[in-house]
Coordinates of C-alpha atoms in Angstrom, one line a residue:
Chain A
M278 CA -11.9 61.7 5.2
F279 CA -9.8 64.6 4.0
T280 CA -7.4 62.3 2.2
I281 CA -10.4 60.9 0.2
L282 CA -11.8 64.5 -0.4
W283 CA -8.4 65.7 -1.6
R284 CA -7.9 62.7 -3.8
T285 CA -11.4 63.2 -5.3
I286 CA -10.7 66.9 -6.0
K287 CA -7.4 65.9 -7.7
D288 CA -9.2 63.3 -9.9
R289 CA -12.1 65.4 -10.9
K290 CA -10.7 68.9 -11.1
Y291 CA -10.8 69.1 -14.9
S292 CA -14.4 68.0 -15.2
L293 CA -15.4 70.5 -12.6
L294 CA -13.4 73.2 -14.4
I295 CA -15.1 72.4 -17.7
Y296 CA -18.6 72.7 -16.1
C297 CA -17.7 76.0 -14.4
L298 CA -16.2 77.5 -17.5
S299 CA -19.3 76.4 -19.5
A300 CA -21.5 78.2 -16.9
L301 CA -19.3 81.3 -17.2
A302 CA -19.3 81.1 -21.0
L303 CA -23.1 81.0 -21.0
I304 CA -23.3 84.1 -18.7
W305 CA -20.8 85.9 -21.0
M306 CA -22.8 85.0 -24.1
Y307 CA -26.1 86.1 -22.7
I308 CA -24.8 89.4 -21.4
A309 CA -23.1 90.0 -24.8
L310 CA -26.4 89.1 -26.6
L311 CA -28.7 91.3 -24.4
P312 CA -28.5 94.5 -26.6
A313 CA -29.3 92.5 -29.7
M314 CA -32.1 90.6 -28.0
E315 CA -33.6 93.8 -26.8
R316 CA -33.9 95.0 -30.4
M317 CA -35.4 91.8 -31.5
A318 CA -37.9 91.4 -28.6
D319 CA -41.0 92.4 -30.5
S320 CA -40.5 90.0 -33.4
M321 CA -39.7 87.1 -31.0
I322 CA -42.9 87.8 -29.0
E323 CA -44.9 87.9 -32.2
L324 CA -43.3 84.6 -33.4
L325 CA -44.3 82.9 -30.1
S326 CA -47.8 84.2 -30.3
G327 CA -48.4 81.8 -33.2
Y328 CA -47.7 78.7 -31.0
P329 CA -50.3 76.8 -28.9
D330 CA -50.8 78.2 -25.4
A331 CA -49.5 75.1 -23.7
F332 CA -46.2 75.4 -25.6
V333 CA -45.9 79.1 -24.8
S334 CA -46.5 78.4 -21.1
M335 CA -43.2 76.4 -21.2
F336 CA -41.4 79.5 -22.4
P337 CA -42.9 82.4 -20.6
I338 CA -41.4 85.1 -22.8
N339 CA -43.0 88.6 -22.9
A340 CA -41.9 92.2 -23.4
E341 CA -40.6 92.2 -19.8
S342 CA -38.2 89.4 -20.6
F343 CA -35.8 91.7 -22.3
A344 CA -36.2 94.7 -20.2
N345 CA -33.2 94.0 -18.0
I346 CA -30.5 91.5 -17.5
E347 CA -32.2 89.7 -14.6
N348 CA -35.3 89.0 -16.6
F349 CA -33.3 87.9 -19.6
L350 CA -31.1 85.5 -17.6
A351 CA -34.2 84.2 -15.8
I352 CA -35.7 83.1 -19.1
E353 CA -32.5 82.1 -21.0
N354 CA -30.1 80.7 -18.4
Y355 CA -31.8 79.9 -15.0
S356 CA -35.0 78.4 -16.4
F357 CA -33.3 75.5 -18.2
M358 CA -29.6 75.6 -18.8
V359 CA -28.4 76.0 -15.2
P360 CA -30.6 73.2 -13.7
I361 CA -29.8 70.9 -16.6
L362 CA -26.1 71.4 -16.3
M363 CA -26.3 70.9 -12.6
I364 CA -28.3 67.7 -13.0
F365 CA -25.7 66.4 -15.5
M366 CA -22.7 67.4 -13.4
L367 CA -23.9 66.2 -10.1
T368 CA -25.4 63.0 -11.3
A369 CA -22.1 62.2 -12.9
I370 CA -20.1 63.0 -9.8
A371 CA -22.4 61.0 -7.6
G372 CA -22.6 58.0 -10.0
V373 CA -18.8 57.7 -10.3
S374 CA -18.1 58.4 -6.6
L375 CA -19.9 55.4 -5.0
A376 CA -21.6 53.1 -7.5
G377 CA -18.8 53.6 -10.1
E378 CA -16.2 52.6 -7.6
V379 CA -18.1 49.4 -6.8
E380 CA -18.6 48.7 -10.5
T381 CA -14.9 49.1 -11.3
G382 CA -13.8 47.3 -8.2
T383 CA -11.7 50.1 -6.9
A384 CA -14.0 50.4 -3.8
E385 CA -12.0 47.5 -2.3
I386 CA -8.9 49.7 -2.1
I387 CA -10.6 52.2 0.1
L388 CA -12.7 49.7 2.0
S389 CA -9.6 47.8 3.0
T390 CA -8.1 50.8 4.7
P391 CA -8.9 51.9 8.3
I392 CA -11.5 54.5 7.5
S393 CA -15.2 54.1 8.2
R394 CA -17.7 53.8 5.4
V395 CA -19.5 56.9 6.7
K396 CA -16.3 58.9 6.3
I397 CA -15.8 57.5 2.8
F398 CA -19.4 58.6 2.0
F399 CA -18.9 62.1 3.3
G400 CA -15.4 62.4 1.8
K401 CA -17.1 62.0 -1.6
Y402 CA -20.1 64.0 -0.5
I403 CA -18.1 67.1 0.5
Y404 CA -16.5 67.1 -3.0
G405 CA -20.0 67.3 -4.5
I406 CA -20.9 70.2 -2.2
I407 CA -17.7 72.0 -3.3
A408 CA -18.6 71.4 -6.9
I409 CA -22.1 72.8 -6.3
A410 CA -20.6 75.9 -4.7
F411 CA -18.2 76.6 -7.6
F412 CA -20.7 75.9 -10.3
S413 CA -23.3 78.1 -8.6
L414 CA -20.8 80.8 -8.2
C415 CA -19.9 80.8 -11.8
S416 CA -23.6 80.7 -12.8
T417 CA -24.7 83.6 -10.7
L418 CA -22.1 85.9 -9.2
S419 CA -20.0 85.9 -12.3
V420 CA -22.7 88.1 -13.8
I421 CA -21.4 91.0 -11.8
P422 CA -17.9 91.4 -13.3
V423 CA -19.1 90.4 -16.8
A424 CA -22.0 92.9 -16.7
K425 CA -19.4 95.6 -15.7
I426 CA -17.3 94.7 -18.7
Y427 CA -20.4 95.2 -21.0
D428 CA -21.6 98.2 -19.1
V429 CA -25.0 96.5 -18.4
S430 CA -26.8 97.5 -15.2
Y431 CA -27.6 94.8 -12.7
I432 CA -29.0 94.3 -9.2
A433 CA -26.1 92.6 -7.3
A434 CA -28.3 91.4 -4.4
N435 CA -30.4 89.3 -6.7
Y436 CA -27.4 87.3 -7.8
F437 CA -26.6 86.4 -4.2
T438 CA -30.2 85.2 -3.8
M439 CA -29.9 83.2 -7.0
F440 CA -26.7 81.8 -5.8
G441 CA -28.6 80.5 -2.7
M442 CA -31.3 79.1 -4.9
C443 CA -28.7 77.2 -7.0
L444 CA -27.0 75.9 -3.9
L445 CA -30.4 74.5 -2.7
F446 CA -31.3 73.0 -6.0
G447 CA -27.8 71.5 -6.3
W448 CA -27.9 70.2 -2.8
I449 CA -31.1 68.3 -3.3
T450 CA -30.0 67.0 -6.7
F451 CA -26.7 65.8 -5.4
S452 CA -28.2 64.2 -2.2
L453 CA -30.7 62.3 -4.3
A454 CA -28.0 61.1 -6.7
M455 CA -25.7 60.1 -3.8
F456 CA -28.5 58.1 -2.2
L457 CA -29.1 56.2 -5.4
S458 CA -25.4 55.7 -5.9
A459 CA -25.1 54.3 -2.4
I460 CA -27.8 51.7 -3.2
F461 CA -26.7 50.6 -6.7
S462 CA -23.5 48.9 -7.8
E463 CA -23.5 50.2 -11.4
K464 CA -23.4 53.9 -12.3
S465 CA -25.6 53.3 -15.3
R466 CA -28.5 52.3 -13.0
V467 CA -28.0 55.5 -11.0
Y468 CA -28.2 57.6 -14.2
M469 CA -31.2 55.6 -15.5
F470 CA -33.2 56.1 -12.3
L471 CA -32.3 59.8 -11.9
G472 CA -33.1 60.4 -15.6
G473 CA -36.5 58.8 -15.1
I474 CA -37.2 60.8 -11.9
Y475 CA -36.3 64.1 -13.6
I476 CA -38.2 63.4 -16.7
M477 CA -41.2 62.5 -14.6
M478 CA -40.8 65.7 -12.5
Y479 CA -40.5 67.8 -15.7
V480 CA -43.6 66.3 -17.2
V481 CA -45.5 66.8 -14.0
Q482 CA -44.5 70.4 -13.9
I483 CA -45.8 70.9 -17.5
V484 CA -49.0 69.0 -16.8
S485 CA -49.7 71.2 -13.7
T486 CA -49.7 74.3 -15.9
L487 CA -52.1 72.9 -18.5
S488 CA -55.2 72.4 -16.4
E489 CA -56.5 73.7 -13.0
Q490 CA -57.5 70.1 -12.2
W491 CA -53.9 69.0 -12.3
S492 CA -52.3 72.0 -10.8
D493 CA -51.6 70.3 -7.4
V494 CA -49.3 67.7 -8.9
K495 CA -46.6 70.4 -9.2
Y496 CA -45.8 69.9 -5.5
I497 CA -44.1 66.6 -6.3
S498 CA -41.7 68.2 -8.7
F499 CA -38.4 69.7 -7.7
F500 CA -38.8 72.2 -10.5
H501 CA -41.8 73.8 -8.7
Y502 CA -39.6 74.6 -5.7
Y503 CA -36.7 75.8 -7.9
D504 CA -38.3 79.2 -8.2
Y505 CA -35.6 81.0 -10.2
E506 CA -37.9 83.9 -11.2
A507 CA -38.6 84.8 -7.5
A508 CA -34.8 84.6 -6.8
I509 CA -33.4 86.5 -9.7
I510 CA -36.2 88.9 -10.4
N511 CA -37.8 89.5 -7.0
N512 CA -34.7 88.7 -4.9
S513 CA -36.5 86.2 -2.7
I514 CA -36.5 82.5 -2.0
G515 CA -39.8 81.0 -0.9
A516 CA -39.9 79.3 2.5
S517 CA -41.3 76.2 0.8
S518 CA -38.2 76.0 -1.4
I519 CA -35.9 76.2 1.6
W520 CA -37.9 73.7 3.7
V521 CA -38.6 71.1 1.0
F522 CA -35.1 71.2 -0.5
G523 CA -33.4 71.3 2.9
I524 CA -35.4 68.6 4.5
L525 CA -35.3 66.3 1.5
A526 CA -31.6 66.8 1.0
I527 CA -31.0 65.9 4.7
I528 CA -33.2 62.8 4.4
F529 CA -31.5 61.6 1.2
T530 CA -28.0 62.3 2.7
V531 CA -28.7 60.4 5.9
A532 CA -30.4 57.6 4.1
G533 CA -27.5 57.3 1.6
A534 CA -24.9 57.3 4.4
Y535 CA -26.9 54.7 6.3
W536 CA -27.3 52.5 3.3
Y537 CA -23.7 52.7 2.3
N538 CA -22.7 51.8 5.8
R539 CA -25.0 48.7 5.9
R540 CA -24.7 47.4 2.3
D541 CA -22.7 44.4 1.0
F542 CA -19.8 45.1 -1.4
A543 CA -19.7 41.9 -3.5
I544 CA -17.2 43.3 -6.0
Chain B
M27 CA -6.2 32.9 21.9
S28 CA -6.5 32.4 18.2
V29 CA -5.7 35.4 16.0
I30 CA -8.5 34.6 13.5
D31 CA -11.6 32.9 14.9
V32 CA -14.5 32.2 12.5
K33 CA -17.5 30.6 14.1
K34 CA -20.5 29.2 12.3
L35 CA -20.2 31.6 9.5
K36 CA -23.0 31.7 7.0
K37 CA -23.5 34.0 4.0
Y38 CA -26.5 33.5 1.8
F39 CA -27.3 35.5 -1.3
G40 CA -31.0 34.9 -1.6
K41 CA -31.3 31.1 -1.9
T42 CA -27.7 30.6 -2.8
K43 CA -25.6 29.4 0.2
A44 CA -22.2 30.9 -0.7
V45 CA -20.8 30.0 2.8
D46 CA -22.7 27.6 4.9
D47 CA -21.8 27.2 8.6
I48 CA -18.0 27.2 8.5
S49 CA -15.7 27.5 11.5
F50 CA -12.0 27.6 11.8
T51 CA -9.2 29.2 13.7
V52 CA -5.8 30.6 12.8
E53 CA -3.0 31.0 15.3
K54 CA -0.4 33.7 15.6
G55 CA 2.4 33.4 13.1
E56 CA 0.6 30.7 11.2
I57 CA 0.3 30.6 7.4
F58 CA -3.2 29.3 6.7
G59 CA -4.1 28.1 3.2
F60 CA -7.7 28.3 2.3
L61 CA -8.2 25.7 -0.5
G62 CA -11.1 25.2 -2.8
P63 CA -12.1 25.4 -6.4
N64 CA -13.8 28.4 -8.0
G65 CA -17.2 29.1 -6.4
A66 CA -16.5 27.1 -3.3
G67 CA -16.9 30.1 -1.0
K68 CA -13.3 31.3 -0.4
T69 CA -13.7 34.9 -1.6
T70 CA -17.1 35.2 0.2
T71 CA -15.4 34.1 3.4
I72 CA -12.5 36.6 2.9
R73 CA -15.0 39.4 2.2
C74 CA -16.8 38.6 5.4
M75 CA -13.4 38.8 7.2
M76 CA -12.7 42.1 5.6
D77 CA -16.2 43.4 6.4
F78 CA -17.0 44.1 2.7
I79 CA -20.1 41.9 3.1
R80 CA -22.0 41.1 6.3
P81 CA -22.6 37.5 7.4
T82 CA -26.1 36.1 7.4
E83 CA -25.2 34.3 10.6
G84 CA -22.1 33.6 12.7
T85 CA -19.1 35.6 13.9
V86 CA -15.7 36.6 12.6
N87 CA -13.3 37.6 15.3
I88 CA -9.8 38.8 14.5
L89 CA -7.3 39.7 17.2
G90 CA -10.2 39.4 19.7
L91 CA -12.1 42.1 17.8
D92 CA -15.3 41.8 15.9
A93 CA -14.6 42.0 12.2
Q94 CA -17.8 44.0 11.7
K95 CA -18.1 46.3 14.7
D96 CA -14.4 47.0 15.1
S97 CA -13.7 47.0 11.4
V98 CA -11.8 50.4 11.3
E99 CA -9.6 49.4 14.3
L100 CA -8.9 46.0 12.7
K101 CA -8.0 47.3 9.3
K102 CA -5.1 49.2 10.9
K103 CA -3.6 45.8 11.5
I104 CA -4.6 44.0 8.3
G105 CA -2.9 43.9 5.0
Y106 CA -5.3 42.9 2.2
L107 CA -4.7 41.7 -1.3
S108 CA -7.8 41.1 -3.4
G109 CA -8.1 38.1 -5.7
N110 CA -9.6 40.4 -8.3
L111 CA -7.3 43.4 -7.9
R112 CA -8.7 46.6 -9.5
L113 CA -6.7 49.8 -9.5
Y114 CA -7.3 53.3 -10.5
N115 CA -6.2 53.4 -14.1
K116 CA -5.3 57.1 -14.2
W117 CA -3.1 56.9 -11.1
T118 CA 0.5 55.9 -10.9
G119 CA 1.7 53.2 -8.6
R120 CA 3.1 55.8 -6.3
E121 CA -0.2 57.6 -6.1
H122 CA -1.8 54.3 -5.0
I123 CA 0.9 53.7 -2.4
D124 CA 0.7 57.3 -1.0
F125 CA -3.1 57.1 -0.8
V126 CA -3.0 53.8 1.2
S127 CA -0.2 55.2 3.3
K128 CA -2.1 58.4 4.2
L129 CA -5.3 56.5 5.0
N130 CA -3.3 54.1 7.2
G131 CA -1.5 57.0 8.8
K132 CA 1.6 55.2 9.9
D133 CA 5.2 54.6 8.7
D134 CA 5.5 52.0 6.0
I135 CA 8.1 49.8 4.3
A136 CA 6.8 50.4 0.8
K137 CA 10.3 51.5 -0.5
E138 CA 11.8 48.2 0.7
I139 CA 9.2 46.1 -1.0
I140 CA 9.3 48.2 -4.2
E141 CA 13.0 47.4 -4.4
K142 CA 12.4 43.7 -3.7
F143 CA 10.0 43.4 -6.5
H144 CA 11.9 45.7 -8.9
F145 CA 8.7 47.7 -9.4
N146 CA 8.6 51.1 -11.1
P147 CA 6.0 53.2 -9.1
D148 CA 6.0 56.2 -11.4
Q149 CA 4.2 54.4 -14.3
K150 CA 0.5 54.9 -14.8
V151 CA -1.5 51.8 -13.8
K152 CA -3.2 51.6 -17.2
S153 CA 0.2 51.0 -18.8
L154 CA 1.2 48.2 -16.4
S155 CA 1.1 44.5 -17.2
S156 CA -1.1 42.3 -15.1
G157 CA 2.0 41.0 -13.3
N158 CA 3.1 44.5 -12.4
K159 CA -0.4 45.4 -11.2
Q160 CA -0.3 42.3 -9.0
K161 CA 3.1 43.5 -7.7
L162 CA 1.5 46.9 -6.8
G163 CA -1.3 45.0 -5.0
I164 CA 1.3 43.1 -3.0
I165 CA 3.2 46.2 -2.1
M166 CA -0.1 47.8 -0.9
A167 CA -0.8 44.8 1.3
F168 CA 2.6 44.4 2.8
M169 CA 3.7 48.1 3.1
T170 CA 2.1 48.8 6.5
N171 CA 3.9 45.8 8.1
P172 CA 0.5 44.3 9.2
E173 CA -0.1 41.9 12.0
I174 CA -2.4 39.9 9.7
L175 CA -2.3 39.4 6.0
I176 CA -5.4 38.4 4.2
M177 CA -4.8 37.5 0.6
D178 CA -7.1 36.1 -2.0
E179 CA -5.0 34.0 -4.5
P180 CA -1.9 36.2 -4.0
T181 CA 0.3 34.8 -6.8
N182 CA -2.2 35.4 -9.5
A183 CA -0.5 36.6 -12.7
L184 CA 3.0 36.4 -11.2
D185 CA 5.7 34.6 -13.1
P186 CA 7.5 31.7 -11.3
L187 CA 10.4 33.9 -10.2
L188 CA 8.2 36.4 -8.6
Q189 CA 6.1 33.7 -7.1
N190 CA 9.2 32.6 -5.2
T191 CA 9.8 36.2 -4.1
M192 CA 6.3 36.3 -2.9
Y193 CA 6.6 33.0 -1.0
E194 CA 9.8 34.3 0.7
L195 CA 8.0 37.5 1.7
I196 CA 5.1 35.5 3.2
E197 CA 7.5 33.2 5.0
E198 CA 9.6 36.1 6.3
S199 CA 6.4 37.9 7.5
A200 CA 5.3 34.8 9.3
K201 CA 8.7 34.4 11.0
N202 CA 8.3 38.0 12.2
G203 CA 4.9 37.1 13.8
T204 CA 2.5 38.1 11.0
T205 CA -0.4 35.7 10.7
V206 CA -1.2 34.9 7.1
F207 CA -4.5 33.8 5.7
M208 CA -4.4 33.1 2.0
S209 CA -6.8 31.5 -0.4
S210 CA -5.5 29.5 -3.3
H211 CA -6.4 26.8 -5.7
N212 CA -2.7 26.2 -6.4
L213 CA -1.9 23.1 -4.4
S214 CA 1.9 23.2 -4.8
E215 CA 1.8 26.8 -3.5
V216 CA -0.1 25.7 -0.4
D217 CA 2.2 22.8 0.0
R218 CA 5.2 25.0 -0.1
V219 CA 4.3 27.9 2.2
C220 CA 1.3 27.0 4.4
H221 CA 1.4 25.5 7.9
K222 CA -2.3 24.7 8.0
V223 CA -4.9 24.2 5.4
G224 CA -8.7 24.6 5.4
I225 CA -10.5 22.9 2.5
I226 CA -13.9 24.4 1.5
K227 CA -16.4 22.6 -0.8
D228 CA -19.8 24.0 -1.8
G229 CA -19.6 26.6 1.0
K230 CA -18.8 24.0 3.7
M231 CA -15.5 23.4 5.4
V232 CA -14.6 19.8 4.7
A233 CA -11.3 19.7 6.5
T234 CA -9.0 21.8 8.6
E235 CA -5.6 20.2 9.1
S236 CA -2.0 21.0 9.4
I237 CA -0.2 20.2 6.1
R238 CA 1.9 17.7 8.0
N239 CA -1.2 15.9 9.4
L240 CA -2.8 16.0 6.0
K241 CA 0.1 14.4 4.4
E242 CA 0.4 11.8 7.2
K243 CA -3.1 10.8 6.5
R244 CA -2.8 7.2 5.5
L245 CA -3.4 7.7 1.9
Y246 CA -1.0 5.9 -0.5
T247 CA -0.4 5.7 -4.2
V248 CA 0.7 2.1 -5.1
T249 CA 2.3 1.2 -8.4
A250 CA 2.7 -2.5 -9.0
Y251 CA 4.2 -4.2 -12.1
F252 CA 3.6 -7.9 -12.4
S253 CA 5.7 -10.7 -13.9
D254 CA 2.8 -13.1 -13.8
I255 CA -0.8 -12.9 -14.9
F256 CA -3.1 -10.8 -12.7
D257 CA -6.8 -10.0 -12.5
K258 CA -7.5 -6.4 -11.5
N259 CA -10.7 -7.6 -9.7
E260 CA -8.5 -9.3 -7.1
F261 CA -7.7 -5.9 -5.8
V262 CA -11.2 -4.7 -5.4
M263 CA -11.3 -4.4 -1.7
E264 CA -12.3 -1.8 1.0
G265 CA -10.2 1.3 0.9
V266 CA -8.5 0.4 -2.4
G267 CA -9.2 2.1 -5.6
I268 CA -7.9 1.2 -9.0
T269 CA -6.8 4.5 -10.5
K270 CA -5.7 3.1 -13.8
E271 CA -4.3 0.1 -15.6
I272 CA -0.8 0.5 -16.9
P273 CA 1.1 -1.8 -19.2
G274 CA 2.0 -4.9 -17.1
G275 CA 0.6 -3.4 -13.9
L276 CA -1.8 -1.3 -11.9
L277 CA -1.9 2.1 -10.3
L278 CA -3.8 1.9 -7.1
T279 CA -4.9 4.3 -4.3
A280 CA -5.1 2.9 -0.9
K281 CA -6.6 4.4 2.2
G282 CA -6.1 3.3 5.8
D283 CA -4.6 -0.2 6.5
I284 CA -2.6 -1.4 3.5
N285 CA -1.6 -4.8 5.0
E286 CA -4.4 -6.6 3.2
L287 CA -3.4 -5.1 -0.1
V288 CA 0.3 -5.8 0.5
A289 CA -0.6 -9.5 1.3
K290 CA -2.6 -9.7 -1.9
L291 CA 0.3 -8.2 -3.9
S292 CA 2.8 -10.6 -2.3
G293 CA 0.9 -13.5 -3.7
H294 CA 2.1 -12.4 -7.1
N295 CA 5.4 -12.4 -8.8
L296 CA 6.2 -8.7 -8.8
K297 CA 8.6 -7.0 -11.2
D298 CA 8.5 -3.7 -9.4
L299 CA 6.5 -2.2 -6.5
Q300 CA 6.3 1.4 -5.4
I301 CA 4.3 2.6 -2.4
E302 CA 4.2 6.4 -1.8
H303 CA 2.4 8.8 0.5
A304 CA -0.2 10.5 -1.6
S305 CA 0.6 14.1 -2.7
L306 CA -1.4 17.0 -1.4
E307 CA -3.2 17.0 -4.7
D308 CA -4.3 13.4 -4.3
I309 CA -5.5 14.2 -0.8
F310 CA -7.3 17.3 -2.0
L311 CA -9.0 15.3 -4.7
E312 CA -10.0 12.7 -2.1
F313 CA -12.0 15.4 -0.3
Y314 CA -13.6 16.4 -3.5
E315 CA -14.8 13.0 -4.6

């Protein structure tokens, strides 16, 4: 299993590095921009007030948003950029790892060696977990040294909590992607299905904010449990986030490994 | 006990019967040729043996172990060469060899085979010719000194010289006790290296015979040139087929007792007569009629 893990790390080190550096660059940019944004806060809020309420509800910006780095990053980085980058990165990793190998035919090389399919699955899976950890680290804890460079005050504990939230969100995203990758034989189908699922979840999340009647549909969206504001501003992760992400990630992981172990590889 | 024992193997993909109730055995040290045209079910059978796909019904036992349940244990003893070899384009040959070696976790003879095939392992796969890619596949199959070799059309993309090297390697392995199972649609290849042959047609095994027995089947090719006038309809009899008319004669295929045909021919004034045992190709085609 570790041979497969090591080989996967070797093959994908540059793409992981690019994602991590992008996360770091975003943090750097936002921290560097904070003073300017603080000065422009009033005009931005005034600009947004001219838009429809439903639109503004998607961008919950107010005077508080620029009051400190945690609030600012919550709005600018953790609300959209971090989850979207994570979804892209982890979907790509999962798609290439299993379905991609079947598609290109290289799966036969591994399958003809004396290693069980479950170990193959987890060899690839562990790489994804490592990628989540590194990316989350660069997206959260990197704030601490960068904020020091720019002399911006921060609450260190909140970034550790946000790190936990990113790990949870990454874990569920990757587990779902690996489950689909274990089922399909083409990575494009994995991407297509996941794309559909996330668009549906995003739409559901927006719809739930528009009307009281539809507010309960938010519970079927991952974005509801990805409560970045609670993590980065209030330094807390809700129990529902931990349970829903944790249980679903385990279910998708076990189902993916089971399917991969049972399926036919007609390459 | 047979090294490979396939019993009543069926593999259906929906309504398509890729393999339909085939059985055969392969003994230790034997080179078994699995013959059939494209789509006959050769690769599906091999994939069942390698546990890439699971049989709809039937069993595959190799070295007394179940190919599905004991797959990991078995693959320590099997060298496999795919008929549709796909490699990692960004890796070098050496990276492939090291990867397989580490997963097998035992000493190998890769260096020896690399030299035999004059293969440069430091080149990236994407820059290799199809012949060199096939060489790499062969190295990966043979490098662990396996007890069993399962190969799907092993000489694909190899030039005649390398094909000979490959045949020598197969024969040498068999002499050392390795059991070889290879699919092919190259009859001369099977004729040259195999001890036994299984012929598959539309997912069903139509014959399993030793090459010698197959050739000794009483199937003849008869070429007769006549000095006198002849009527081809004279030779329409049971077990005799007129393959074609040639200038001044006939090319006939005879099956079973040829005495009646010889008697009929002796009633003519013959310029020349040639009676040969049919080639493996003729025998193969006979099964496919």
